mmCIF file of C-alpha atoms in Angstrom:
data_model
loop_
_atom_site.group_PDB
_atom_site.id
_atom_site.type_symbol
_atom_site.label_atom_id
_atom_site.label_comp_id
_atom_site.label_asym_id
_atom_site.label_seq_id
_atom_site.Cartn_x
_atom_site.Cartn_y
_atom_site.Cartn_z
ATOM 1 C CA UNK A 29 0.000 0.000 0.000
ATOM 2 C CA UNK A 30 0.762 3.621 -0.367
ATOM 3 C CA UNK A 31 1.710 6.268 2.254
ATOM 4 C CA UNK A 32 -1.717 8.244 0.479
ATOM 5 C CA UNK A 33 -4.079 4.481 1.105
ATOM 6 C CA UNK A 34 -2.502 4.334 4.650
ATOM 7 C CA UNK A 35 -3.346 7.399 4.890
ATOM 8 C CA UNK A 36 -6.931 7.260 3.607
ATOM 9 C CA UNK A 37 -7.372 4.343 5.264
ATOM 10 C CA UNK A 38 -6.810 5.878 8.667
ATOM 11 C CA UNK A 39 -9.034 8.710 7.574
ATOM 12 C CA UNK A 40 -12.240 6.676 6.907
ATOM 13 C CA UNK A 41 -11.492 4.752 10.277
ATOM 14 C CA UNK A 42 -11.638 7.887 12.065
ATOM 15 C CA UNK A 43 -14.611 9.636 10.179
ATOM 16 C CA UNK A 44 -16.341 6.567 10.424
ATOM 17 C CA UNK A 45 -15.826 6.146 14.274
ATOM 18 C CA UNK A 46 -16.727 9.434 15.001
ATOM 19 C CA UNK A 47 -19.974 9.447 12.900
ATOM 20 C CA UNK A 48 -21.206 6.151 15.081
ATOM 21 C CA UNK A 49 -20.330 8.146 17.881
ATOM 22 C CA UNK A 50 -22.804 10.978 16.683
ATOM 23 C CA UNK A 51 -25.405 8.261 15.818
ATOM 24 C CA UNK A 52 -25.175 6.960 19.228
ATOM 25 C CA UNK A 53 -25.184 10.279 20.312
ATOM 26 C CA UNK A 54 -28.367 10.981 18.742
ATOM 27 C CA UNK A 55 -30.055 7.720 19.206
ATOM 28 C CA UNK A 56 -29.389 8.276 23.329
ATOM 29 C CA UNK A 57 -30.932 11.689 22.937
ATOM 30 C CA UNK A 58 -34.209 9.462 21.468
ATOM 31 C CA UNK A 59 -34.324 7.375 24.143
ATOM 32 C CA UNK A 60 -33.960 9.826 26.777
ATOM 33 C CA UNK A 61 -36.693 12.098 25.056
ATOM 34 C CA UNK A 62 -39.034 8.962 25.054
ATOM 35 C CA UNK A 63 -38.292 7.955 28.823
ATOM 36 C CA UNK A 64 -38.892 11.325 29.993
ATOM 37 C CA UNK A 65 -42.260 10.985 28.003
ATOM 38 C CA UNK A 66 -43.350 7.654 29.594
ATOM 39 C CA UNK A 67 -42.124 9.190 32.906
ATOM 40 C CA UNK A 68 -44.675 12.283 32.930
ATOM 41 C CA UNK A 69 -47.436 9.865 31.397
ATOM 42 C CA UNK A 70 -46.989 7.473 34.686
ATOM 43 C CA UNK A 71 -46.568 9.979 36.581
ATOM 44 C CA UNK A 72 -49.993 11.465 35.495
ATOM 45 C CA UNK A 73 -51.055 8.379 35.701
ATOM 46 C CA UNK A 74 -50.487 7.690 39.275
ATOM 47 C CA UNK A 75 -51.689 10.636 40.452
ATOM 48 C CA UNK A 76 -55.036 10.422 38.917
ATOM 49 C CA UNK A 77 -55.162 6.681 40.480
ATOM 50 C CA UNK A 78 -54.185 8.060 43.774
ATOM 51 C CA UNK A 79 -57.130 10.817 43.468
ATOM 52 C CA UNK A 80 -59.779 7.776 42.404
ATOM 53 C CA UNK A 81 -58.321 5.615 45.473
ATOM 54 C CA UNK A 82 -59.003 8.454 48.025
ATOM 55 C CA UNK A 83 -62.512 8.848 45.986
ATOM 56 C CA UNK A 84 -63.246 5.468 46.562
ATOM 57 C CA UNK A 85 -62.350 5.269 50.567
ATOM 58 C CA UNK A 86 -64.123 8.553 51.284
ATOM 59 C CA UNK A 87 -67.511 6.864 49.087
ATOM 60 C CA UNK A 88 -67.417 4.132 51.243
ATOM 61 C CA UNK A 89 -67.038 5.966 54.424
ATOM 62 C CA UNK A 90 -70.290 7.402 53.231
ATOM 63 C CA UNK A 91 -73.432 6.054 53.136
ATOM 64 C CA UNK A 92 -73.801 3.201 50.112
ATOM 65 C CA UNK A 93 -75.601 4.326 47.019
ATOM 66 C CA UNK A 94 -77.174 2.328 44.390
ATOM 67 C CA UNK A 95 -75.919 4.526 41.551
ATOM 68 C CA UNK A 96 -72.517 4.817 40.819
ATOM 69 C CA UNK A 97 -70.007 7.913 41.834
ATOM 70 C CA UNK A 98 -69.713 10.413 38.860
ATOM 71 C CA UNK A 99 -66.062 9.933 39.522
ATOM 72 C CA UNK A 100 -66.338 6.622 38.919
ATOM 73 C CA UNK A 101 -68.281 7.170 35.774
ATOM 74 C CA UNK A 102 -65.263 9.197 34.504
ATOM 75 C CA UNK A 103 -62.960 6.505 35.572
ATOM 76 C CA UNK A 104 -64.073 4.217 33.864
ATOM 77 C CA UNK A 105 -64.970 5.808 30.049
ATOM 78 C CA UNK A 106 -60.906 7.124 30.672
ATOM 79 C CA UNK A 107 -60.327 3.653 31.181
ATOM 80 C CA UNK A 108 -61.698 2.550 27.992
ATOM 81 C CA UNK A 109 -60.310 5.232 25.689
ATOM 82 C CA UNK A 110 -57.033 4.845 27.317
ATOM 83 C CA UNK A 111 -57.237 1.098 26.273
ATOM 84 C CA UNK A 112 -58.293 2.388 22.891
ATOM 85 C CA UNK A 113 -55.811 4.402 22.395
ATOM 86 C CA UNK A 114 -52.966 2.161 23.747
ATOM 87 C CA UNK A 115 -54.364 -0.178 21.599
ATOM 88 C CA UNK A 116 -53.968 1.919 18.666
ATOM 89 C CA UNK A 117 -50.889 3.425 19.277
ATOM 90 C CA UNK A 118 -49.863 -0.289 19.721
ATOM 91 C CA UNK A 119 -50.807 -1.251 15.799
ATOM 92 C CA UNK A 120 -49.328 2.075 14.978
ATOM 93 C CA UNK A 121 -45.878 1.072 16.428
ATOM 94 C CA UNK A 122 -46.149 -2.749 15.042
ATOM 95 C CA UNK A 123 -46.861 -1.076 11.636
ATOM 96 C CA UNK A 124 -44.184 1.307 11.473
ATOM 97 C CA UNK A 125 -41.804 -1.638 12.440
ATOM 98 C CA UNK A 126 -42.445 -3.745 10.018
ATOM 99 C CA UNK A 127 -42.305 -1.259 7.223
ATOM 100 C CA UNK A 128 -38.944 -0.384 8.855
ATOM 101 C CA UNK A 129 -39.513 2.983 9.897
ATOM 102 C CA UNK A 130 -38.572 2.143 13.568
#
């Protein structure tokens, strides 16, 4: 080989090794953007489970009723459209996958 391959050789090793460092760089950043995402969602979450729990100890430190708590109502149609939307946000993901986008 020549001094110029050696040379270009040792080039496109280090261009190459510092444009997978960028990619990782960037694919980090993704992940860490999506975490913080989930995080806030659970956190949401938990709090709005935490508000039902204390709505459903102080209902039955009341007197029982025959119809349902309008807090419960809301409960559970969030319930459903949360499923529905997990749901669909779970064929959305399995689609994009196997077209390759993700």
């Amino acid at each position: 080989m020549t001094t110029n391959e050696i040379l270009m050789l040792a080039v496109g090793l280090v261009l190459g090794a510092q444009s997978m460092n960028a990619l990782h760089a960037y694919w980090a950043s993704k992940d860490a953007r999506r975490a913080a995402t989930q995080s806030a969602a659970l956190l949401k979450r938990m709090a709005g489970d935490s508000f039902l729990s204390s709505v459903r100890a102080y209902r039955l430190q009341e007197r029982p009723r025959l119809e349902p708590h309008p807090a419960e109502l809301i409960e559970a149609s969030v319930r459903d459209l949360e499923l529905k939307v997990y749901d669909g946000l779970d064929r959305f993901e399995d689609a994009a996958r196997r077209d390759g986008l993700l």
